[in-house]
Tab-separated table of C-alpha atoms in Angstrom:
chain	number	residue	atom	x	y	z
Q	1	UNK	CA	12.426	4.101	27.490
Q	2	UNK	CA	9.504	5.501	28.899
Q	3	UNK	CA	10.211	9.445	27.906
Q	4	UNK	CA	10.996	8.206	24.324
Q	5	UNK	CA	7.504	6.750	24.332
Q	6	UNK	CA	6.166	9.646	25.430
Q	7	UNK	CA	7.965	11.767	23.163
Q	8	UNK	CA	7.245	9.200	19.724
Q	9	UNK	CA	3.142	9.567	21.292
Q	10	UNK	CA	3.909	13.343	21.353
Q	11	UNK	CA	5.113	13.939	18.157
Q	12	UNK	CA	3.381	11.190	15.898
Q	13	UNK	CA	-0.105	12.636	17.717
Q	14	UNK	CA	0.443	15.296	15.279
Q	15	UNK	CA	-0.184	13.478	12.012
Q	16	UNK	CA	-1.925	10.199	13.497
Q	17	UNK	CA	-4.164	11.075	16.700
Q	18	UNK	CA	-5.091	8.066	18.490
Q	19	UNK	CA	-3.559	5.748	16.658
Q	20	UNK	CA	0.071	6.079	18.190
Q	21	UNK	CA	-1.485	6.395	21.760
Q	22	UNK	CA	-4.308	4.213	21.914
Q	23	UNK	CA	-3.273	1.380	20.095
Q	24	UNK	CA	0.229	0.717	19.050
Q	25	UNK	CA	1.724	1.709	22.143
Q	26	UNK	CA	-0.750	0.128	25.160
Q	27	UNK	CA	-0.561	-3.081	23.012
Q	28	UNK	CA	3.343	-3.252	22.324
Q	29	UNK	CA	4.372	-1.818	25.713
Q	30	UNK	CA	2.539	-3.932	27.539
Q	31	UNK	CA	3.776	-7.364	25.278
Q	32	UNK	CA	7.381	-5.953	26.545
Q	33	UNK	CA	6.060	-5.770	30.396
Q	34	UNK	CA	4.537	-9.329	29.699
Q	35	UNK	CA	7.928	-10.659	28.415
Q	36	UNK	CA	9.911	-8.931	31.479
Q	37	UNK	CA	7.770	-10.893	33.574
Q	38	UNK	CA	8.242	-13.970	31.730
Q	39	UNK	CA	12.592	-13.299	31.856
Q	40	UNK	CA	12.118	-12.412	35.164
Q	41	UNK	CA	10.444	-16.009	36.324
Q	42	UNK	CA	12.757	-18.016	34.434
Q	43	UNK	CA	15.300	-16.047	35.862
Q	44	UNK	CA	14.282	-16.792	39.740
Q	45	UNK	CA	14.026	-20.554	38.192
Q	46	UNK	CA	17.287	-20.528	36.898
Q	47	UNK	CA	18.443	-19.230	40.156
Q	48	UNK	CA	16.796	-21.518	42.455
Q	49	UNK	CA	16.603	-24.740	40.521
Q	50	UNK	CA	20.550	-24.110	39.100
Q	51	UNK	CA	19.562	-25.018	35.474
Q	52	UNK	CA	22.384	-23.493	33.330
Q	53	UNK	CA	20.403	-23.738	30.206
Q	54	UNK	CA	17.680	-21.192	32.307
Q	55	UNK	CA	20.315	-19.021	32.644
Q	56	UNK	CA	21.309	-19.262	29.275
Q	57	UNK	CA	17.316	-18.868	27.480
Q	58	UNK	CA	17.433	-16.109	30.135
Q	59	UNK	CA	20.797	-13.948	28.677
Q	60	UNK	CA	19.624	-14.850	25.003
Q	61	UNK	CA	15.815	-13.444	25.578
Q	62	UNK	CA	17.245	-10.439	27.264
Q	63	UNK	CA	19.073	-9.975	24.287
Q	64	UNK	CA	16.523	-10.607	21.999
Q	65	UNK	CA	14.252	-8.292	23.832
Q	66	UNK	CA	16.835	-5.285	23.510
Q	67	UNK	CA	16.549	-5.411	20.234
Q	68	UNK	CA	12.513	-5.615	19.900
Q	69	UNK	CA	13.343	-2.319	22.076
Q	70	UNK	CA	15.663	-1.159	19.614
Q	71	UNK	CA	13.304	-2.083	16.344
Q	72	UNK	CA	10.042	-0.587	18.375
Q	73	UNK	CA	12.127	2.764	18.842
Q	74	UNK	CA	13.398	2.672	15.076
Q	75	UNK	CA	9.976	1.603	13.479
Q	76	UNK	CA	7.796	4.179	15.445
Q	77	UNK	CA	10.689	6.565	14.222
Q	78	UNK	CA	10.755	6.266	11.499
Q	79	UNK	CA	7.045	5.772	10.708
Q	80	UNK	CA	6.232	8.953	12.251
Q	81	UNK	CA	9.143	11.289	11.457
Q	82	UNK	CA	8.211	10.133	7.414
Q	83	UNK	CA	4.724	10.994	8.011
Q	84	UNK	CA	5.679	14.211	9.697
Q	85	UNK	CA	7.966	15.277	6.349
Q	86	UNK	CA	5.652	14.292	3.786
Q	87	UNK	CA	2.546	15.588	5.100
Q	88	UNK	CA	4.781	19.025	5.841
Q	89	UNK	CA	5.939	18.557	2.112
Q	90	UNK	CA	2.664	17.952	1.057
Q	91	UNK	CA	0.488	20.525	2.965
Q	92	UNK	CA	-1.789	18.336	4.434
Q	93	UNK	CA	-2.894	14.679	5.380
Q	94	UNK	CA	-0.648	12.892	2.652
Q	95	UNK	CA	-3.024	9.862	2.672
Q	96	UNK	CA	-6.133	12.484	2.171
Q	97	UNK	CA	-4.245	14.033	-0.349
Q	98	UNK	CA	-2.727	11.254	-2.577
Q	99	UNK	CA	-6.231	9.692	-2.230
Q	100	UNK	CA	-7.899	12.518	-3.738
Q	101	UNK	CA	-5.425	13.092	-6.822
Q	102	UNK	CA	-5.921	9.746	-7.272
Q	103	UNK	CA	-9.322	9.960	-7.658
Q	104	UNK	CA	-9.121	13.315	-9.785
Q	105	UNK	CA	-6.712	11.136	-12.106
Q	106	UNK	CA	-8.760	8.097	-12.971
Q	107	UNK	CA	-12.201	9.421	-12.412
Q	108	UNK	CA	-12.125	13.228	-14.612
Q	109	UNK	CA	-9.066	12.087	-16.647
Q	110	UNK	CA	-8.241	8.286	-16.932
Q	111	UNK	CA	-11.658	7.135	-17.258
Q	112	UNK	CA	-13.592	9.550	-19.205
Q	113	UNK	CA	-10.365	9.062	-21.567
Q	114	UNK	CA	-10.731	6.031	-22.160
Q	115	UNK	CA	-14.267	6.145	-22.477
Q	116	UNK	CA	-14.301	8.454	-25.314
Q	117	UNK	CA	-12.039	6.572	-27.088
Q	118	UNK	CA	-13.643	3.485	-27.164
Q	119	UNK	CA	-16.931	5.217	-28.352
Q	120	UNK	CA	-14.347	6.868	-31.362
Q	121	UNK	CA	-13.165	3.357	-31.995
Q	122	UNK	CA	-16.867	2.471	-32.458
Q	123	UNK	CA	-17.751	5.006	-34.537
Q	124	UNK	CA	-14.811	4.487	-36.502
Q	125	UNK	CA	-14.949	1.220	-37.345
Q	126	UNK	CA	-19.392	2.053	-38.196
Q	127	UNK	CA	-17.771	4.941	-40.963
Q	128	UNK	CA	-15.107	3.098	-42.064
Q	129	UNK	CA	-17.122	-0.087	-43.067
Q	130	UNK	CA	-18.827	1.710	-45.715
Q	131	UNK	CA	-18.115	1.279	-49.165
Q	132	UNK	CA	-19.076	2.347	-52.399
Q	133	UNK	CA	-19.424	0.293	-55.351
Q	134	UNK	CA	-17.919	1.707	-59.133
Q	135	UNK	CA	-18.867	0.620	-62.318
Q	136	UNK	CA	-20.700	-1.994	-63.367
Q	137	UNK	CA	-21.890	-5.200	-60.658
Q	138	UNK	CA	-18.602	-7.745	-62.263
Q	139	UNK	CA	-16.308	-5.089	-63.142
Q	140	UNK	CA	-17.166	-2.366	-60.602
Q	141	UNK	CA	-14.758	-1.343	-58.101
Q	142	UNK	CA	-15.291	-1.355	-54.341
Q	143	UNK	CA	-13.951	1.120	-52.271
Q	144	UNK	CA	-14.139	2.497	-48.821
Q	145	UNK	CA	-16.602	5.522	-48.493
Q	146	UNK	CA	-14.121	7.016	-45.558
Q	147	UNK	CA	-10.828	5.883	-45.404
Q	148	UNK	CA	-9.993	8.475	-42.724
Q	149	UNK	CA	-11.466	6.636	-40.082
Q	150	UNK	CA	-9.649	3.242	-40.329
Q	151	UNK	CA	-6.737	4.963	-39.833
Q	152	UNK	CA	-8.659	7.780	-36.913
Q	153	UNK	CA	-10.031	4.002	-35.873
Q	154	UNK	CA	-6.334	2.570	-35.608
Q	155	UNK	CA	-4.920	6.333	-33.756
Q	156	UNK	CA	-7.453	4.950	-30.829
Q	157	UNK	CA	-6.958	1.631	-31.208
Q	158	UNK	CA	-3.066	2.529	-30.280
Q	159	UNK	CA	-4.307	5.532	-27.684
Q	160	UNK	CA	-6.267	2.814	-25.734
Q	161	UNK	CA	-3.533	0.117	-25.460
Q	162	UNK	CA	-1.364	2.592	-24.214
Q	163	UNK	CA	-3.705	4.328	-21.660
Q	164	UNK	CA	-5.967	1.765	-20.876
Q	165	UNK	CA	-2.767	-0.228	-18.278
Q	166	UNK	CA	-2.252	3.693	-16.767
Q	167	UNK	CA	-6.031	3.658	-15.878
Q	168	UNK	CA	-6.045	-0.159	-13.950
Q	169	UNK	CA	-2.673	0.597	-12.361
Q	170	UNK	CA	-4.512	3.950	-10.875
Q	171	UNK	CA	-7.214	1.820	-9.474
Q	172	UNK	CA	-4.742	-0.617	-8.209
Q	173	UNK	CA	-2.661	2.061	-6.118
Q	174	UNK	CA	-5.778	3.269	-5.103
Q	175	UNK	CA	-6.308	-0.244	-3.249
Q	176	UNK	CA	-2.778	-0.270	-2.625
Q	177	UNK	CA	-3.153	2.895	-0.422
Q	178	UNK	CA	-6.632	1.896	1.483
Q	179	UNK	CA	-4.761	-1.577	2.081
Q	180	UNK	CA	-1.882	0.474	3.428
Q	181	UNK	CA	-3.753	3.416	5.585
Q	182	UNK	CA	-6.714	0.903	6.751
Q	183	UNK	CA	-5.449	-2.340	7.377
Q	184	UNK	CA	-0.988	-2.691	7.664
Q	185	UNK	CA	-1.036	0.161	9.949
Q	186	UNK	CA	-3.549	-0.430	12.398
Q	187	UNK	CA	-2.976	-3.912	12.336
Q	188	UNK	CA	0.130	-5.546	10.908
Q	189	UNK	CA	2.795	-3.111	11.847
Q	190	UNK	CA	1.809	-3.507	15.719
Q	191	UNK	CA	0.812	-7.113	15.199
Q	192	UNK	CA	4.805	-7.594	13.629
Q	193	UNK	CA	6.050	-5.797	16.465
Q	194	UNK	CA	4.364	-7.858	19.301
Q	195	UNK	CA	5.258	-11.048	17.376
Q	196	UNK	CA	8.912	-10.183	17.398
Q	197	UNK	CA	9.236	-9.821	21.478
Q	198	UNK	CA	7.596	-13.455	22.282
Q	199	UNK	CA	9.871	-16.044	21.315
Q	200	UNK	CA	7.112	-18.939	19.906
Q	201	UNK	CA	6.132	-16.168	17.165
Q	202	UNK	CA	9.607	-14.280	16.966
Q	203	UNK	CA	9.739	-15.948	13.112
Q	204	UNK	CA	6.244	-14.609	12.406
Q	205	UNK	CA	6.899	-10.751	13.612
C-alpha cells in the first residue's frame, strides 16, 4: 500500500505538484489510519466483551475498508494516468491549454461575431425602413428605398440565432472547467474519498 502511494505521489507530481502530496494523500491516508484504529478497538471489544455482532461490524468494516483501498488506488489512477496522457497529447498543462483556446474562441471569435452582427442587424433594419413615395399623395405608391437589407437584415437575424447559443455554451464550459480545476479537485474528489472509509458518511462519499 504504502509503495503504491509513493509511486501514484511520484508520478501524478509530474502534472499536479503539491496537490497529490500535500493534500489528497496526508488527508485520505490518514482517514484510513483513523478507521484502522477504530476496527482495531471494536475488535479488542468484540474480543473481550464476546459481542458477536462486534465481530460481525468488525468483518463487514474490514471489508468495506478494502474496498475504499481499492477505489483510492483506482481513482488516484486513474486521475493521474488521464492527466499524464492528455497533457502528453496536448503538449502542455491541458487545463492551461483548454482554458486559453477557450478564451481565444469566445473572446477574438465568438464575441466580436456576434457583436458585429447585431450592429448589421441595426443598420439593416435603419436602411431598410426607408421608403419612397410614387406618384401622387392618394394614388402614389410606397416602396422600400433598399430592399437588400431586409433580407442582409434577416441573413443576421438567422447568423445570430445560430451563433449566439455557441457563444453562452463557451462561457459556460469555461465555468465548467474553473469549477472542475479549482474547486472538485482540491476539494470534492478527496472529500468523496474520506467520506467513503467512515461508515456514518459512507452514503455521502
Amino acid at each position: 500500500m504504502g509503495t503504491y502511494l509513493l509511486a501514484a505521489n511520484a508520478y501524478c507530481s509530474i502534472n499536479a505538484p503539491g496537490y497529490v502530496a500535500d493534500f489528497v494523500l496526508p488527508m485520505v491516508v490518514t482517514a484510513l489510519m483513523l478507521m484502522v484504529v477504530l476496527i482495531s478497538l471494536f475488535y479488542m471489544a468484540a474480543q473481550f466483551l464476546r459481542k458477536p455482532e462486534y465481530e460481525s461490524f468488525v468483518s463487514i468494516e474490514l471489508h468495506q475498508l478494502l474496498v475504499s483501498v481499492l477505489i483510492l488506488i483506482f481513482v488516484l489512477g486513474s486521475a493521474c494516468a488521464a492527466s499524464t496522457w492528455a497533457d502528453t497529447f496536448a503538449g502542455g498543462d491541458t487545463f492551461e491549454i483548454g482554458r486559453d483556446y477557450l478564451n481565444f474562441i469566445s473572446g477574438s471569435v465568438a464575441l466580436p461575431t456576434v457583436i458585429n452582427l447585431q450592429i448589421l442587424t441595426l443598420w439593416s433594419q435603419f436602411w431598410g425602413s426607408w421608403t419612397m413615395r410614387w406618384g401622387a399623395s392618394v394614388w402614389g405608391v410606397i416602396l422600400p428605398g433598399f430592399p437588400s437589407f431586409i433580407v442582409i437584415e434577416r441573413v443576421a437575424d438567422f447568423l445570430l440565432l445560430l451563433i449566439s447559443p455557441f457563444t453562452a455554451s463557451l462561457l459556460v464550459q469555461m465555468a465548467i472547467l474553473e469549477v472542475i480545476r479549482g474547486v472538485v479537485l482540491p476539494f470534492v474528489l478527496p472529500a468523496g474519498l474520506v467520506l467513503r472509509i467512515f461508515p456514518p458518511t459512507r452514503d455521502a462519499g
